[in-house]
Each structure stands twice: as structure tokens, then as C-alpha cells.
């Protein structure tokens, strides 16, 4: 299940600084003012920020709930974003873009290498010859050392949220168990809802191999939003790719 009940809370919980950092990284790499596809755009906050900087932004996401929130943010900012619901492994109905982005480790939600490669090929086919493709993923250090046993709690007056993470069965994979307690005014009691999310990542060499198979020849890998080079304790890799 991908971001149903969690959609609104995800939008509230994400630190604004994360979006500021993604925007700063993107602006250093992207072709300015050009047609940009934000894959797995989620609640649309980055898409809105890019549009405010002069990019012609299209948002694409699997979740209708996320896109509804993205549309709301665009309206608040008095922007007309093109928002499309769909699976990012099939971009056949989309045009070619000068820039394509996919942040917040969204590729880690793809189930296996075959699906990831198919998605990278779709990105390659929909990127202009001089275009730029940016994405990030969590590292094996994050899935193997940081996430197992991780827990996060969040409470408000009428709702509570518990996030617990555990190692999954496959290498470099993790399962996130999300539990929500939402006040039901009619019942005068809390409704308990649950979602389960699975993430999987791969070695840096695997990503490099798949990008090469997709057709990308120029790939730069950094850490900390492009600020430094990766090391053994890097938790997120940033990829800047060109044909």
C-alpha cells in the first residue's frame, strides 16, 4: 500500500529543510527554465518550488491522494501544474523533458532490479539528448544499519502516528510498519489504521550497471545533496545523469 492514510501526514511530517536542500541541489544541475518532470512528486512541494523558480513543471505520481494534495499546494501558490497519475515504470503517454527528477528515495519502492531497469529506460527515452536526470536513493548502510529497530512517534490532539522499521527478507531491504490512531468524532473513539511499506536498495555498482544498461553514459554520484563524496556511512546517494 502506497501513501493512502499516510499522504496527509507525510506532507505534514517532511522537514521543510529537506525540500530546500533538494531545490538547492536541483538548481545547480538542471537546465534552467526548461520543461521538467518530477517523478513520484508526492505532495508536490518540490514541484511547486521549482515552478516558482521558473521551470515548466509536470508532476507524476502513483497516488491520487498525493496528487490531490499537490494540486492544493499549487492552487495556494497560484500555479498551474500539470499533474498526472500513473506508474513511473510506464511513461509512454508523456512527452520528452529537458529535466527529470525523482527524489525522496522513490526508486527504492520499486520491487526488483528488473522493474528499476525498466523505469530507468523509460526515463532515458523521455529525456532530451542534452537533458539532466537527478535522483536519490537510500544506501545499504541506511537499510542494514540505521533502519532496523528504528521507531518514530508523532502525536497531535486528534491523531497519533507510530512508524517502526525492520529488516526485510531480501538483501538491503526494509519494511516500515505505519500505525495511525485517528479520532472518530461519531464513535467518540480512535480508529486504528495500518499501512506497510517496503523499500529496497542496491550497491553503488548495481545502480551504475543499471544506468549504463538504460543508456546513461555520464553519471556523477555524491552525498549530502551534492556537497561531498560518498563514504561507508553515507545514508543517501545523489545521482546526476546525462546521455
Short mmCIF file of C-alpha atoms in Angstrom, two decimals:
data_model
loop_
_atom_site.label_atom_id
_atom_site.label_comp_id
_atom_site.label_asym_id
_atom_site.label_seq_id
_atom_site.Cartn_x
_atom_site.Cartn_y
_atom_site.Cartn_z
CA UNK A 1 0.00 0.00 0.00
CA UNK A 2 1.49 3.35 -1.02
CA UNK A 3 0.61 6.54 0.83
CA UNK A 4 -3.14 6.40 1.44
CA UNK A 5 -3.80 7.43 5.04
CA UNK A 6 -0.17 8.49 5.18
CA UNK A 7 -0.49 11.09 2.39
CA UNK A 8 -1.59 13.99 4.56
CA UNK A 9 0.69 13.09 7.46
CA UNK A 10 3.64 12.64 5.09
CA UNK A 11 3.08 16.15 3.84
CA UNK A 12 2.97 17.49 7.40
CA UNK A 13 5.93 15.46 8.69
CA UNK A 14 8.51 16.15 5.98
CA UNK A 15 11.02 18.72 7.18
CA UNK A 16 10.89 21.93 5.10
CA UNK A 17 14.69 21.97 5.06
CA UNK A 18 14.68 18.73 3.04
CA UNK A 19 12.79 20.47 0.25
CA UNK A 20 15.10 23.46 0.46
CA UNK A 21 18.09 21.13 0.12
CA UNK A 22 16.57 19.22 -2.82
CA UNK A 23 15.79 22.52 -4.52
CA UNK A 24 19.31 23.88 -4.00
CA UNK A 25 20.83 20.67 -5.36
CA UNK A 26 18.48 20.61 -8.35
CA UNK A 27 19.11 24.23 -9.28
CA UNK A 28 22.84 23.56 -9.51
CA UNK A 29 22.29 20.75 -12.03
CA UNK A 30 19.10 21.31 -14.02
CA UNK A 31 18.73 23.21 -17.27
CA UNK A 32 17.16 26.42 -16.04
CA UNK A 33 13.64 27.41 -17.03
CA UNK A 34 13.02 24.25 -19.05
CA UNK A 35 10.36 21.53 -19.15
CA UNK A 36 10.83 19.40 -16.03
CA UNK A 37 9.21 16.14 -14.96
CA UNK A 38 9.12 15.47 -11.21
CA UNK A 39 8.65 11.71 -10.93
CA UNK A 40 6.98 10.43 -7.75
CA UNK A 41 6.23 14.07 -6.97
CA UNK A 42 4.24 13.16 -3.85
CA UNK A 43 2.57 16.16 -2.25
CA UNK A 44 4.08 18.44 -4.88
CA UNK A 45 6.06 20.71 -2.62
CA UNK A 46 9.27 20.46 -4.64
CA UNK A 47 7.34 20.73 -7.91
CA UNK A 48 5.78 23.97 -6.68
CA UNK A 49 9.18 25.33 -5.58
CA UNK A 50 10.71 24.52 -8.98
CA UNK A 51 7.78 26.16 -10.76
CA UNK A 52 8.27 29.26 -8.64
CA UNK A 53 11.88 29.34 -9.89
CA UNK A 54 10.69 29.44 -13.49
CA UNK A 55 10.69 25.77 -14.51
CA UNK A 56 7.81 24.34 -16.54
CA UNK A 57 6.98 21.52 -14.12
CA UNK A 58 4.93 18.38 -14.61
CA UNK A 59 4.22 16.23 -11.56
CA UNK A 60 3.76 12.45 -11.88
CA UNK A 61 2.77 10.12 -9.05
CA UNK A 62 1.12 6.76 -8.40
CA UNK A 63 -1.03 8.08 -5.53
CA UNK A 64 -4.21 10.01 -6.30
CA UNK A 65 -4.24 11.20 -2.69
CA UNK A 66 -0.76 12.70 -3.05
CA UNK A 67 -1.70 14.39 -6.32
CA UNK A 68 -4.79 15.92 -4.69
CA UNK A 69 -2.53 17.47 -2.05
CA UNK A 70 -0.11 18.61 -4.78
CA UNK A 71 -2.97 20.30 -6.61
CA UNK A 72 -3.94 22.06 -3.39
CA UNK A 73 -0.38 23.35 -2.88
CA UNK A 74 -0.24 24.54 -6.48
CA UNK A 75 -3.53 26.40 -6.07
CA UNK A 76 -2.30 28.04 -2.87
CA UNK A 77 0.78 29.22 -4.77
CA UNK A 78 -1.40 30.38 -7.70
CA UNK A 79 0.36 27.99 -10.08
CA UNK A 80 -0.99 25.71 -12.78
CA UNK A 81 0.96 22.47 -12.52
CA UNK A 82 0.36 19.59 -14.91
CA UNK A 83 -0.31 16.66 -12.56
CA UNK A 84 -0.61 13.11 -13.89
CA UNK A 85 -1.44 9.88 -12.08
CA UNK A 86 0.43 6.78 -13.21
CA UNK A 87 3.12 4.17 -12.69
CA UNK A 88 6.62 5.54 -13.30
CA UNK A 89 7.64 2.29 -14.99
CA UNK A 90 5.39 3.34 -17.89
CA UNK A 91 5.84 6.91 -19.13
CA UNK A 92 4.66 6.11 -22.66
CA UNK A 93 1.96 8.80 -22.64
CA UNK A 94 4.39 11.57 -21.66
CA UNK A 95 6.45 13.87 -23.92
CA UNK A 96 10.22 14.40 -23.81
CA UNK A 97 11.60 16.58 -20.99
CA UNK A 98 14.77 18.63 -20.55
CA UNK A 99 14.94 17.71 -16.86
CA UNK A 100 13.65 14.70 -14.91
CA UNK A 101 13.87 14.41 -11.13
CA UNK A 102 12.96 11.63 -8.70
CA UNK A 103 13.78 12.31 -5.07
CA UNK A 104 12.87 11.04 -1.57
CA UNK A 105 14.26 7.53 -2.39
CA UNK A 106 11.20 6.83 -4.53
CA UNK A 107 13.08 4.32 -6.69
CA UNK A 108 13.58 2.21 -3.56
CA UNK A 109 9.86 1.38 -3.66
CA UNK A 110 10.29 -0.50 -6.94
CA UNK A 111 10.16 -4.22 -6.29
CA UNK A 112 13.28 -5.52 -8.05
CA UNK A 113 16.17 -4.77 -10.41
CA UNK A 114 14.08 -5.65 -13.46
CA UNK A 115 11.46 -3.03 -12.60
CA UNK A 116 14.11 -0.47 -11.72
CA UNK A 117 15.88 -1.02 -15.05
CA UNK A 118 12.59 -0.73 -16.95
CA UNK A 119 11.92 2.58 -15.17
CA UNK A 120 15.41 3.92 -15.91
CA UNK A 121 14.92 3.02 -19.57
CA UNK A 122 11.63 4.95 -19.57
CA UNK A 123 13.40 7.96 -18.09
CA UNK A 124 16.15 7.72 -20.72
CA UNK A 125 13.60 7.60 -23.54
CA UNK A 126 11.76 10.66 -22.20
CA UNK A 127 14.87 12.78 -21.58
CA UNK A 128 16.17 15.13 -24.26
CA UNK A 129 19.64 14.48 -25.71
CA UNK A 130 21.10 17.31 -23.62
CA UNK A 131 18.82 16.73 -20.63
CA UNK A 132 19.61 16.12 -16.97
CA UNK A 133 18.24 13.33 -14.77
CA UNK A 134 18.55 13.67 -10.99
CA UNK A 135 17.54 11.13 -8.35
CA UNK A 136 18.45 9.92 -4.89
CA UNK A 137 18.28 6.56 -3.11
CA UNK A 138 18.98 5.36 0.38
CA UNK A 139 22.17 3.33 0.73
CA UNK A 140 22.75 -0.22 2.01
CA UNK A 141 24.19 1.39 5.15
CA UNK A 142 20.79 3.02 5.75
CA UNK A 143 18.80 -0.20 5.23
CA UNK A 144 21.22 -2.51 7.03
CA UNK A 145 22.47 -0.38 9.93
CA UNK A 146 20.15 2.58 10.54
CA UNK A 147 16.60 1.41 9.82
CA UNK A 148 16.39 -1.96 11.65
CA UNK A 149 14.87 -1.18 15.03
CA UNK A 150 14.10 2.43 14.08
CA UNK A 151 10.96 3.96 15.60
CA UNK A 152 9.34 7.37 15.24
CA UNK A 153 6.26 8.63 17.12
CA UNK A 154 4.15 11.66 16.26
CA UNK A 155 1.11 12.92 18.15
CA UNK A 156 -1.44 15.68 17.72
CA UNK A 157 -4.65 16.46 19.57
CA UNK A 158 -6.82 14.16 17.44
CA UNK A 159 -4.34 11.72 15.96
CA UNK A 160 -1.19 9.74 16.65
CA UNK A 161 1.29 8.03 14.36
CA UNK A 162 3.82 5.27 15.05
CA UNK A 163 6.50 4.37 12.49
CA UNK A 164 8.54 1.21 13.08
CA UNK A 165 11.16 -0.19 10.70
CA UNK A 166 12.56 -3.71 10.46
CA UNK A 167 14.97 -5.59 8.21
CA UNK A 168 13.12 -7.37 5.40
CA UNK A 169 13.97 -10.75 3.84
CA UNK A 170 15.80 -9.56 0.73
CA UNK A 171 19.31 -8.04 0.82
CA UNK A 172 19.37 -4.30 1.61
CA UNK A 173 15.61 -4.19 2.14
CA UNK A 174 13.44 -2.86 4.93
CA UNK A 175 9.79 -2.88 5.91
CA UNK A 176 8.13 0.16 7.50
CA UNK A 177 5.05 -0.52 9.63
CA UNK A 178 2.88 2.58 9.94
CA UNK A 179 0.13 2.68 12.56
CA UNK A 180 -2.36 5.54 12.84
CA UNK A 181 -4.78 6.39 15.61
CA UNK A 182 -7.30 8.92 14.30
CA UNK A 183 -10.08 10.33 16.46
CA UNK A 184 -13.57 9.41 15.22
CA UNK A 185 -16.00 12.02 16.48
CA UNK A 186 -19.07 9.89 15.76
CA UNK A 187 -17.79 6.92 17.74
CA UNK A 188 -16.04 9.07 20.34
CA UNK A 189 -13.06 6.77 19.99
CA UNK A 190 -9.87 6.35 17.98
CA UNK A 191 -9.82 4.40 14.72
CA UNK A 192 -6.70 2.27 14.33
CA UNK A 193 -5.32 2.06 10.78
CA UNK A 194 -2.21 0.37 9.47
CA UNK A 195 -0.06 0.50 6.35
CA UNK A 196 3.07 -1.40 5.39
CA UNK A 197 5.76 -0.03 3.09
CA UNK A 198 8.70 -1.92 1.62
CA UNK A 199 11.95 -0.33 0.44
CA UNK A 200 14.92 -1.96 -1.23
CA UNK A 201 18.23 -0.55 -2.38
CA UNK A 202 21.36 -1.89 -4.07
CA UNK A 203 25.09 -1.42 -4.15
CA UNK A 204 26.51 1.60 -5.93
CA UNK A 205 27.92 -0.75 -8.56
CA UNK A 206 24.45 -2.14 -9.26
CA UNK A 207 23.00 1.33 -9.81
CA UNK A 208 25.90 2.18 -12.11
CA UNK A 209 25.35 -1.06 -14.08
CA UNK A 210 21.61 -0.44 -14.47
CA UNK A 211 22.11 3.18 -15.52
CA UNK A 212 24.61 2.06 -18.15
CA UNK A 213 22.16 -0.59 -19.42
CA UNK A 214 19.48 2.10 -19.66
CA UNK A 215 21.83 4.15 -21.84
CA UNK A 216 23.27 6.77 -19.50
CA UNK A 217 26.95 7.46 -20.13
CA UNK A 218 27.67 10.37 -17.80
CA UNK A 219 26.87 9.65 -14.14
CA UNK A 220 28.02 11.65 -11.10
CA UNK A 221 27.39 10.22 -7.61
CA UNK A 222 27.60 12.38 -4.49
CA UNK A 223 26.31 12.54 -0.90
CA UNK A 224 24.63 15.18 1.25
CA UNK A 225 22.79 16.88 -1.61
CA UNK A 226 25.90 17.02 -3.76
CA UNK A 227 28.07 18.60 -1.09
CA UNK A 228 30.58 15.78 -0.54
CA UNK A 229 31.78 12.47 -1.87
CA UNK A 230 30.16 9.26 -0.58
CA UNK A 231 31.81 7.19 2.15
CA UNK A 232 30.96 3.97 4.01
CA UNK A 233 28.50 5.77 6.31
CA UNK A 234 26.65 7.73 3.64
CA UNK A 235 22.90 7.23 4.08
CA UNK A 236 21.70 8.66 0.76
CA UNK A 237 23.31 8.78 -2.70
CA UNK A 238 22.57 11.52 -5.23
CA UNK A 239 22.85 10.72 -8.93
CA UNK A 240 23.24 13.30 -11.71
CA UNK A 241 22.90 11.54 -15.07
CA UNK A 242 23.16 12.56 -18.72
CA UNK A 243 23.16 10.72 -22.04
#
